[in-house]
Coordinates of C-alpha atoms and ligand atoms in Angstrom, one line a residue:
X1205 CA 51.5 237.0 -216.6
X1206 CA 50.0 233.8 -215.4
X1207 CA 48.3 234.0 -212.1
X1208 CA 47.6 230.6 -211.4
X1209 CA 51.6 229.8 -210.8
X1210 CA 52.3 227.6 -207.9
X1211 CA 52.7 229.6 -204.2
X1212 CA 54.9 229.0 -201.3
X1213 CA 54.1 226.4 -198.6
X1214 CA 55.7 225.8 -195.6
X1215 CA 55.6 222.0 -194.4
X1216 CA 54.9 220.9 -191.1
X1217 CA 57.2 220.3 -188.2
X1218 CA 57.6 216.3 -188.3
X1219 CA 59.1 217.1 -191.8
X1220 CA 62.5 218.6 -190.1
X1221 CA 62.3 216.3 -187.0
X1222 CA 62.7 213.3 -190.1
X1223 CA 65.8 215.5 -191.5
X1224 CA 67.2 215.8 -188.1
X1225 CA 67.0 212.2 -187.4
X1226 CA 68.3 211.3 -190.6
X1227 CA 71.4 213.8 -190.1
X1228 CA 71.7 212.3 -186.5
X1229 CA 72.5 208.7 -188.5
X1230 CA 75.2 209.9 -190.6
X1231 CA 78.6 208.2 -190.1
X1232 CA 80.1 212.2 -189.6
X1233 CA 78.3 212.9 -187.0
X1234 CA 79.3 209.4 -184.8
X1235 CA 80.6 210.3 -181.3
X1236 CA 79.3 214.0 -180.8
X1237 CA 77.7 215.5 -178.2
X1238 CA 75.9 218.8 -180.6
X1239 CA 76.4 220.0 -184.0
X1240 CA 77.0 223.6 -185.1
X1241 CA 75.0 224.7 -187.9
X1242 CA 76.0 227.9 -189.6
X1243 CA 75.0 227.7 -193.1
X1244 CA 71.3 230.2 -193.8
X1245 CA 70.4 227.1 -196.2
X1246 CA 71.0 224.6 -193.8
X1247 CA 69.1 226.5 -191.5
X1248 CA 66.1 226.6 -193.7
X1249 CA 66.5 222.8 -194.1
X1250 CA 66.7 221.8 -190.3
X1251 CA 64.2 224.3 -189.0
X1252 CA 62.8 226.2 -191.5
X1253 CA 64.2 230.1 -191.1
X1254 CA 64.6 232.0 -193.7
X1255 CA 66.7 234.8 -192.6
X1256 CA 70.3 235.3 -192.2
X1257 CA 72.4 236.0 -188.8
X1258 CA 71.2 232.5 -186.8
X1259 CA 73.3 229.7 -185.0
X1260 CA 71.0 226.4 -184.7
X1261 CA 72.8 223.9 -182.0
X1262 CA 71.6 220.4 -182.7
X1263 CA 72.5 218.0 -179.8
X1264 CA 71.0 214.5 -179.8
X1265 CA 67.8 215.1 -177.4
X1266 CA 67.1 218.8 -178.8
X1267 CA 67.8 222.3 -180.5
X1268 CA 68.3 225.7 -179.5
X1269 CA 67.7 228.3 -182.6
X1270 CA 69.5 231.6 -181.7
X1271 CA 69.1 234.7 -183.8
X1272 CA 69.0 238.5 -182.8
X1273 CA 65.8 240.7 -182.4
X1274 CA 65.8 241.7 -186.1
X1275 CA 64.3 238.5 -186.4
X1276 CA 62.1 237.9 -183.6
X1277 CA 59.3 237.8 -185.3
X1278 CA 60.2 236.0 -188.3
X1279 CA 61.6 233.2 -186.2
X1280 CA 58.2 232.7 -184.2
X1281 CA 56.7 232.7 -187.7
X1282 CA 59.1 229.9 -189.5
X1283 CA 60.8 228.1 -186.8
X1284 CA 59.5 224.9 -185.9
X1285 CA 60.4 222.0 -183.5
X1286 CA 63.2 224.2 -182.0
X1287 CA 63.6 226.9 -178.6
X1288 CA 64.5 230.0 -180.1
X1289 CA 66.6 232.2 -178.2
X1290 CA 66.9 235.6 -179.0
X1291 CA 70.1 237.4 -177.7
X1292 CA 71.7 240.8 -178.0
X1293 CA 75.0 240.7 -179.0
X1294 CA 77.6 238.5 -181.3
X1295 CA 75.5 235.0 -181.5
X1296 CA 79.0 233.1 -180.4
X1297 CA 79.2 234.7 -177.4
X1298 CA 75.9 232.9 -176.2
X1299 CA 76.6 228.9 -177.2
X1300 CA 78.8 228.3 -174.5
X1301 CA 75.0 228.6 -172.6
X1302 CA 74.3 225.4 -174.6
X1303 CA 76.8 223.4 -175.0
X1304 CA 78.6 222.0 -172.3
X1305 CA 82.8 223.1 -171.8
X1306 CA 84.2 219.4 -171.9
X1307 CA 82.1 218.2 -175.4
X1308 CA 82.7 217.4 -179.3
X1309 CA 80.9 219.6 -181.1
X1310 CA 80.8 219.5 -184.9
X1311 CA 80.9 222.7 -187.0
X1312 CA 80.2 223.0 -190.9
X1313 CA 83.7 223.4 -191.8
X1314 CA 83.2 223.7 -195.6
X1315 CA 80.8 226.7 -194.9
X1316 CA 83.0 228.7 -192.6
X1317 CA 86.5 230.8 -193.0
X1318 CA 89.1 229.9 -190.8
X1319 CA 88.7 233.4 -188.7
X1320 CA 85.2 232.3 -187.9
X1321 CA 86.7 229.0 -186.3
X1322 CA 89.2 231.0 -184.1
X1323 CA 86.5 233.3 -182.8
X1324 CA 84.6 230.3 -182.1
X1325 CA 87.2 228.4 -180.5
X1326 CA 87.9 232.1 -178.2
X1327 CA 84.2 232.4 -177.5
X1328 CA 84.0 228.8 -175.8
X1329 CA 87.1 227.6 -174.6
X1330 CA 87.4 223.7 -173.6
X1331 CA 85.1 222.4 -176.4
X1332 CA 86.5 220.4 -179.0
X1333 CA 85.6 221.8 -182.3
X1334 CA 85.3 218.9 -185.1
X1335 CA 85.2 219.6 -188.6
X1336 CA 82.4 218.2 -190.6
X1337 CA 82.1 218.2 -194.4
X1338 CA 79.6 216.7 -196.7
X1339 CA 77.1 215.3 -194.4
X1340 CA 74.2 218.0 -195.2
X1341 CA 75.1 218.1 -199.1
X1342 CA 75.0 213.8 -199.2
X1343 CA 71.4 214.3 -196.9
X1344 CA 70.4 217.4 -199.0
X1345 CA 71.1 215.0 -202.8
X1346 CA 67.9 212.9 -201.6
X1347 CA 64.8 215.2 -201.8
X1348 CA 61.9 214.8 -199.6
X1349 CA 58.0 215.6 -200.8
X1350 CA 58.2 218.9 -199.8
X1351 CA 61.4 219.2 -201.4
X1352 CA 59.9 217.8 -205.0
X1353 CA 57.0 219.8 -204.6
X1354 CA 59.1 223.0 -204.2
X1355 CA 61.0 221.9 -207.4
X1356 CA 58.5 220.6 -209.3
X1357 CA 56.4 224.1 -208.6
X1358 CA 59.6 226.4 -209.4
X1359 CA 60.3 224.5 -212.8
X1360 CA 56.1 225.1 -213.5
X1361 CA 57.0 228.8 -212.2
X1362 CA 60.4 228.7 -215.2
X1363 CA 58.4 227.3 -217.4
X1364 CA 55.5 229.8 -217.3
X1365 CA 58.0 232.8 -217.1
X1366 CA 59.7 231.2 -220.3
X1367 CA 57.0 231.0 -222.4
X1368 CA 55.3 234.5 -221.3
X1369 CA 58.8 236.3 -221.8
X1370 CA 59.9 233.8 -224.9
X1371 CA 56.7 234.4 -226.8
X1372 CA 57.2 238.6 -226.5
X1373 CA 61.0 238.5 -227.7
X1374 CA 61.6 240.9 -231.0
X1375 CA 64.2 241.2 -233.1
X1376 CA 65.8 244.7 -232.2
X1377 CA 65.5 243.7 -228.2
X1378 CA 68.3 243.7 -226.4
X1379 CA 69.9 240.7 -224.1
X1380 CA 69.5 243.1 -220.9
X1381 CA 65.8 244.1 -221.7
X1382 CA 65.0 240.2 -221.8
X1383 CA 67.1 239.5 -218.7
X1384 CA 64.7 242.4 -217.3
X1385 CA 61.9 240.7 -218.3
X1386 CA 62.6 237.6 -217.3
X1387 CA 63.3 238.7 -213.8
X1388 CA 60.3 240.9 -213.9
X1389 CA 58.1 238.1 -214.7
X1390 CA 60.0 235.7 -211.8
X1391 CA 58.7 237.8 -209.3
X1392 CA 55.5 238.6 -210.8
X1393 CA 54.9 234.7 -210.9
X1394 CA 55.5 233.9 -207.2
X1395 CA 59.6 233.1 -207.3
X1396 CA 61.3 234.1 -204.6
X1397 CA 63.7 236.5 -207.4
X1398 CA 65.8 234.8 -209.8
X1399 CA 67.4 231.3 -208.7
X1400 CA 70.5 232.8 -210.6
X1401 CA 71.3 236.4 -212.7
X1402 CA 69.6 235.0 -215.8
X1403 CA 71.8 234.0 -218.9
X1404 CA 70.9 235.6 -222.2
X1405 CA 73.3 235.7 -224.9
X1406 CA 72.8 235.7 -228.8
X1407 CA 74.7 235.4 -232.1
X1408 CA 78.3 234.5 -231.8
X1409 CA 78.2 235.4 -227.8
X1410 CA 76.3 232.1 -227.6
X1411 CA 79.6 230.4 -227.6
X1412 CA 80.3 231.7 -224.1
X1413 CA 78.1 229.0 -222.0
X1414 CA 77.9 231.1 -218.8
X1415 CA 78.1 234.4 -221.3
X1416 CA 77.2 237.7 -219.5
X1417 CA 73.8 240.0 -221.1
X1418 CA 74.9 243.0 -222.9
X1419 CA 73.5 246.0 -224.8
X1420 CA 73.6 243.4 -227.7
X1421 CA 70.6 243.7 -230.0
X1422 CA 68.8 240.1 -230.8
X1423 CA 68.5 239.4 -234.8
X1424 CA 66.8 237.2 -237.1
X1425 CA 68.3 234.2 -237.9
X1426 CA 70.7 234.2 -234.9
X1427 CA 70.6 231.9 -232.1
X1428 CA 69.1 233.6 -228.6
X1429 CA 70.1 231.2 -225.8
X1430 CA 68.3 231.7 -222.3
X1431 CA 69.0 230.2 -219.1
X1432 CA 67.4 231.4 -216.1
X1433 CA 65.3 229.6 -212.9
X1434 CA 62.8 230.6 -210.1
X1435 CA 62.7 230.1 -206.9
X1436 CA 59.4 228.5 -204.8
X1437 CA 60.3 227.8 -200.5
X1438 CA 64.2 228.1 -201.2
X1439 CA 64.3 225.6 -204.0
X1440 CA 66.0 226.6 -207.4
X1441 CA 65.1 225.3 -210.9
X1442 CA 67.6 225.9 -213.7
X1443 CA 66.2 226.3 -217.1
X1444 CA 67.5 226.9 -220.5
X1445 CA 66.3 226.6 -224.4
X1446 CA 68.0 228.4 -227.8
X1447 CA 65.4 229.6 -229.9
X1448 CA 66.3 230.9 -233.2
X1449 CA 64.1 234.3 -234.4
X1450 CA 63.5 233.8 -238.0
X1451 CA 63.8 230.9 -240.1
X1452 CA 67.1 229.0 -238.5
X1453 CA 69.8 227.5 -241.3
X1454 CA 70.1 223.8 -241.6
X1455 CA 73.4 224.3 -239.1
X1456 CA 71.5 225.8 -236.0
X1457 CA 68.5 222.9 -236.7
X1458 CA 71.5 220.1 -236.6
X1459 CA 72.9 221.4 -233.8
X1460 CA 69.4 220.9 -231.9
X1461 CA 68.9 217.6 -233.4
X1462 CA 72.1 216.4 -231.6
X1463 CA 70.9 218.1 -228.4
X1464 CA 68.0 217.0 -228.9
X1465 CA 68.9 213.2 -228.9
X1466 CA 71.9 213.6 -226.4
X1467 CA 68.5 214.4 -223.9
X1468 CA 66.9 211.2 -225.1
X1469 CA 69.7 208.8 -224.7
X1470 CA 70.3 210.2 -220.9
X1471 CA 66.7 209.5 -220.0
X1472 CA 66.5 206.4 -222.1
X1473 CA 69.4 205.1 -219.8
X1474 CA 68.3 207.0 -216.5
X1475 CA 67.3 204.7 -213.7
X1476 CA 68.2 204.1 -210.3
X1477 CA 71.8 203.0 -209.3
X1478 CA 73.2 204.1 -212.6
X1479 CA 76.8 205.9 -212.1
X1480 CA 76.5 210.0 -212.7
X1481 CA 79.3 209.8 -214.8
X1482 CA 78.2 206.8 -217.1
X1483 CA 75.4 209.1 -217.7
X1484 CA 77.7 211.8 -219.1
X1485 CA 79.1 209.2 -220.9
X1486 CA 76.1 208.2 -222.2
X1487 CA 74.8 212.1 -223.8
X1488 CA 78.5 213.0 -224.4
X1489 CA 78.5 209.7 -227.1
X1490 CA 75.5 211.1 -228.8
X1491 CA 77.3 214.6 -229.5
X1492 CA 80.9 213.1 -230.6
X1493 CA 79.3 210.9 -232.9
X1494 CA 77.5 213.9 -234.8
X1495 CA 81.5 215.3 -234.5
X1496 CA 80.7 218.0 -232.1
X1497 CA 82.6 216.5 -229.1
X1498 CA 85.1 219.2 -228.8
X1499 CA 82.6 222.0 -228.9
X1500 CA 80.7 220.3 -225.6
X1501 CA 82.8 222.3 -223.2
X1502 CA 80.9 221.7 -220.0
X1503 CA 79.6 218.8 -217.3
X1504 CA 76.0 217.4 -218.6
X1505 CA 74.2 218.2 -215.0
X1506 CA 74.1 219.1 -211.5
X1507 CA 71.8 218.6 -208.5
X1508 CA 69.0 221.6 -208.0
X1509 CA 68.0 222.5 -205.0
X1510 CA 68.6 224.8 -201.8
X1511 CA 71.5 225.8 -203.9
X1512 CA 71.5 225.8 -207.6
X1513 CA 74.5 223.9 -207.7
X1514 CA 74.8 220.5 -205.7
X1515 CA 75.0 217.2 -206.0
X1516 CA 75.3 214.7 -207.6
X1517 CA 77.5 216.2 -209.9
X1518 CA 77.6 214.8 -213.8
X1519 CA 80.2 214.9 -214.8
X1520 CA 83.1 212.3 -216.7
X1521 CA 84.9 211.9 -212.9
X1522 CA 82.0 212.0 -210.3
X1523 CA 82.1 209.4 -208.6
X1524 CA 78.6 209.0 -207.2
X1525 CA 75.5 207.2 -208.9
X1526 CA 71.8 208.3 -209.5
X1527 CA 69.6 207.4 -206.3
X1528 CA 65.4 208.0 -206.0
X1529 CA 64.6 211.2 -204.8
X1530 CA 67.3 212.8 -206.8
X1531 CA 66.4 216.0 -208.8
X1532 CA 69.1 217.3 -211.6
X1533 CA 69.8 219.0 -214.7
X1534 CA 70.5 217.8 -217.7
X1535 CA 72.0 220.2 -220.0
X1536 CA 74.6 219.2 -223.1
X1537 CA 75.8 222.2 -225.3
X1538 CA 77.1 223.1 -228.3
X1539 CA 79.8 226.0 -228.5
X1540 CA 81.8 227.1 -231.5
X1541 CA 83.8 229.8 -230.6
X1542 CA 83.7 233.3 -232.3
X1543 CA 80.7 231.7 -233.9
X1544 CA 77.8 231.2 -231.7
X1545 CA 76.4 228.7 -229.6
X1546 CA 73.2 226.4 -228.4
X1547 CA 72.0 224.7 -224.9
X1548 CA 69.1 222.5 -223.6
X1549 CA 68.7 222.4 -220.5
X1550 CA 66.1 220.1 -218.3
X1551 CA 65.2 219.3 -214.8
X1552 CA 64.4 215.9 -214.0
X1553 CA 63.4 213.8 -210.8
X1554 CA 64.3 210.5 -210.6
X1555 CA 61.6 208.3 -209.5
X1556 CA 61.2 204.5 -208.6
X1557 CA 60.0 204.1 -212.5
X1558 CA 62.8 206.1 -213.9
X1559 CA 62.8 210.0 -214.7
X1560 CA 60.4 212.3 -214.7
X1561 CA 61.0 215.7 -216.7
X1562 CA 59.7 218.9 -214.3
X1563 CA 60.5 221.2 -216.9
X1564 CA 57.6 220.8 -219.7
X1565 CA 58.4 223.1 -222.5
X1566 CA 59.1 222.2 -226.2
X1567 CA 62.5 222.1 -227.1
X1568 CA 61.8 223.9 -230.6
X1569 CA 64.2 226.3 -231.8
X1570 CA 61.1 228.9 -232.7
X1571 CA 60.1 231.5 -230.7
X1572 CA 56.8 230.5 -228.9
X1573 CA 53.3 231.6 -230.1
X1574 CA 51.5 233.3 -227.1
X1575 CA 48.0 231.7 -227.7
X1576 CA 49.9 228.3 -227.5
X1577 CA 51.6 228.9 -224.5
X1578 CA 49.4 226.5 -222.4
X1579 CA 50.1 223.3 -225.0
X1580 CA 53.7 224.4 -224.9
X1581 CA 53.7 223.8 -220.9
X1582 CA 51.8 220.3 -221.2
X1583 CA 54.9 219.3 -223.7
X1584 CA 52.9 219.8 -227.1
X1585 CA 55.5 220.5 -229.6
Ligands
ZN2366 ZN1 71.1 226.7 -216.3
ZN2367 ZN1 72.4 224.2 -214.9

């Protein structure tokens, strides 16, 4: 495996005080005193931890990180711009010693249960708990450099794994063995572990988009779909290619000539400003014309990120539209039931000049040669 994948970075300080200030402008958070943040993503976002089992209280002239002495040390290490309080006990039972009895405080109400909010409301009575939704996910859409570095390093990472694993795959292999491998090779290239349990399905199970590995041997002439990501400072790429051991039928190379050119119209029409869901449009056209429409059961993208699902969404109803800054997948599909299936999927960035792919790896439906595994990642079909 590859030992010159890109490593984790942290960024510096100013980086979160800019995310801070930016969340500190958002319409939801107009008229309160301190914000609750619960979320272990969010954390890593606003202050850079890691770890799990933290409160972060944002008020408008500070923040108070409060975590227990398993992380001590790993708190001092990550956390930046923030007083980190270490406490023994439930973490609730400390915030009423930062926030004040008669304020409005805002808590992440799409990332807590409802139990959570009662002990809350028990632990500090006379604060006025409001309910925020969607403020970190609209802030999180918008990537900062550190945040396209991150991505742009764990596609590389993807890519590199891909090729490595692709390029070893025999007939005879099972799906499990190459989901083994794959995550194998994640770690061994400086992910984090596997953005997602890797997707490797083959023959007719290929018609199952989000189909489950199995003791299922791989054979010529079938197609072998793969769809797996890495992980580089939190930030997940998403990654898939069908590749065809053998010589593929004229049916399997159609398919990836439609999927091929549903990829090219979305980035032909990509640019800043453009609704998500007239780009659907746009790469779902290209496969109904070639009279596959039915068989593309799925949305064309999603945002990448802290999560591997976030926005924007693409899909035919989302209502948002394509800003700078954004990273996404594109990823149309062909599935014919009890037959077999095919996926593409690529990351892209959208820039000030249009898109940029971060995922560089051809789109071929042959299994990759290992001496040519460096053209492959410069794009070389
Ligand atoms: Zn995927
Ligand atoms: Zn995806």
């Amino acid at each position: 495996m590859s030992h010159d994948s890109p490593a984790a970075f942290l960024p510096d300080g100013d980086v979160y005080l800019r995310r801070r200030a930016d969340l500190w402008s958002s319409p939801e958070l107009e008229g309160l005193d301190a914000f609750l943040v619960t979320a272990s993503i969010h954390h890593r976002y606003l202050c850079g931890f890691s770890g799990s089992s933290a409160h972060l209280v944002l008020t408008r002239d500070g923040s108070r990180f409060l975590t227990d002495g398993r992380y001590t040390e790993q708190s001092a290490h990550e956390v930046r711009e923030t007083d980190i309080v270490i406490v023994d006990g439930p973490l609730r039972n400390f915030l009423g010693d930062h926030l004040k009895s008669w304020w409005k405080v805002g808590f992440e109400a799409g990332r807590m249960t409802i139990a959570e909010l009662k002990l809350l409301e028990e632990s500090c009575p006379g604060i006025t708990w409001i309910p925020v939704t969607d403020c970190m996910e609209r802030l999180r859409a918008v990537k900062d450099e550190h945040e396209i570095a991150s991505l742009r390093g764990a596609a590389t990472i993807a890519c590199q794994v891909l090729g490595h694993v692709a390029s070893g795959v025999e007939p005879g292999q099972s799906e499990r063995e190459i989901v083994g491998e794959l995550e194998g090779n994640l770690r061994k290239a400086g992910s984090e572990g596997s953005a997602f349990e890797p997707i490797v399905v083959s023959g007719p199970g290929g018609s199952r988009p989000h189909g489950k590995a199995s003791d299922r041997v791989v054979r010529e002439g079938e197609c072998l779909t793969i769809d797996f990501g890495a992980i580089l400072n939190g930030y997940h790429s998403d990654l898939t290619r069908t590749f065809v051991p053998g010589a593929p039928v004229d049916e399997f190379l159609e398919w990836q000539g439609v999927l091929d050119r549903a990829i090219e119209a979305a980035l032909a029409f990509i640019e800043p400003g453009i609704p998500c869901q007239e780009l659907d449009r746009v790469a779902r056209a290209v496969i109904d014309a070639a009279g596959f429409g039915e068989y593309f059961v799925h949305n064309l993208g999603h945002g990448i990120g802290l999560e591997v699902h976030e926005a924007p969404h693409l899909s035919r109803t989302s209502a948002g539209s394509l800003a700078v800054g954004m990273v996404f997948t594109i990823e149309p599909g062909i599935y014919v039931p009890g037959h077999g299936g095919m996926r593409i999927e690529e990351d892209v960035l959208m820039t000030e000049n249009g898109p940029e792919l971060l995922t560089r790896f051809t789109r071929s439906l042959a299994l990759p040669e290992p001496e040519s595994i460096s053209n492959r990642l410069l794009g070389a079909e």
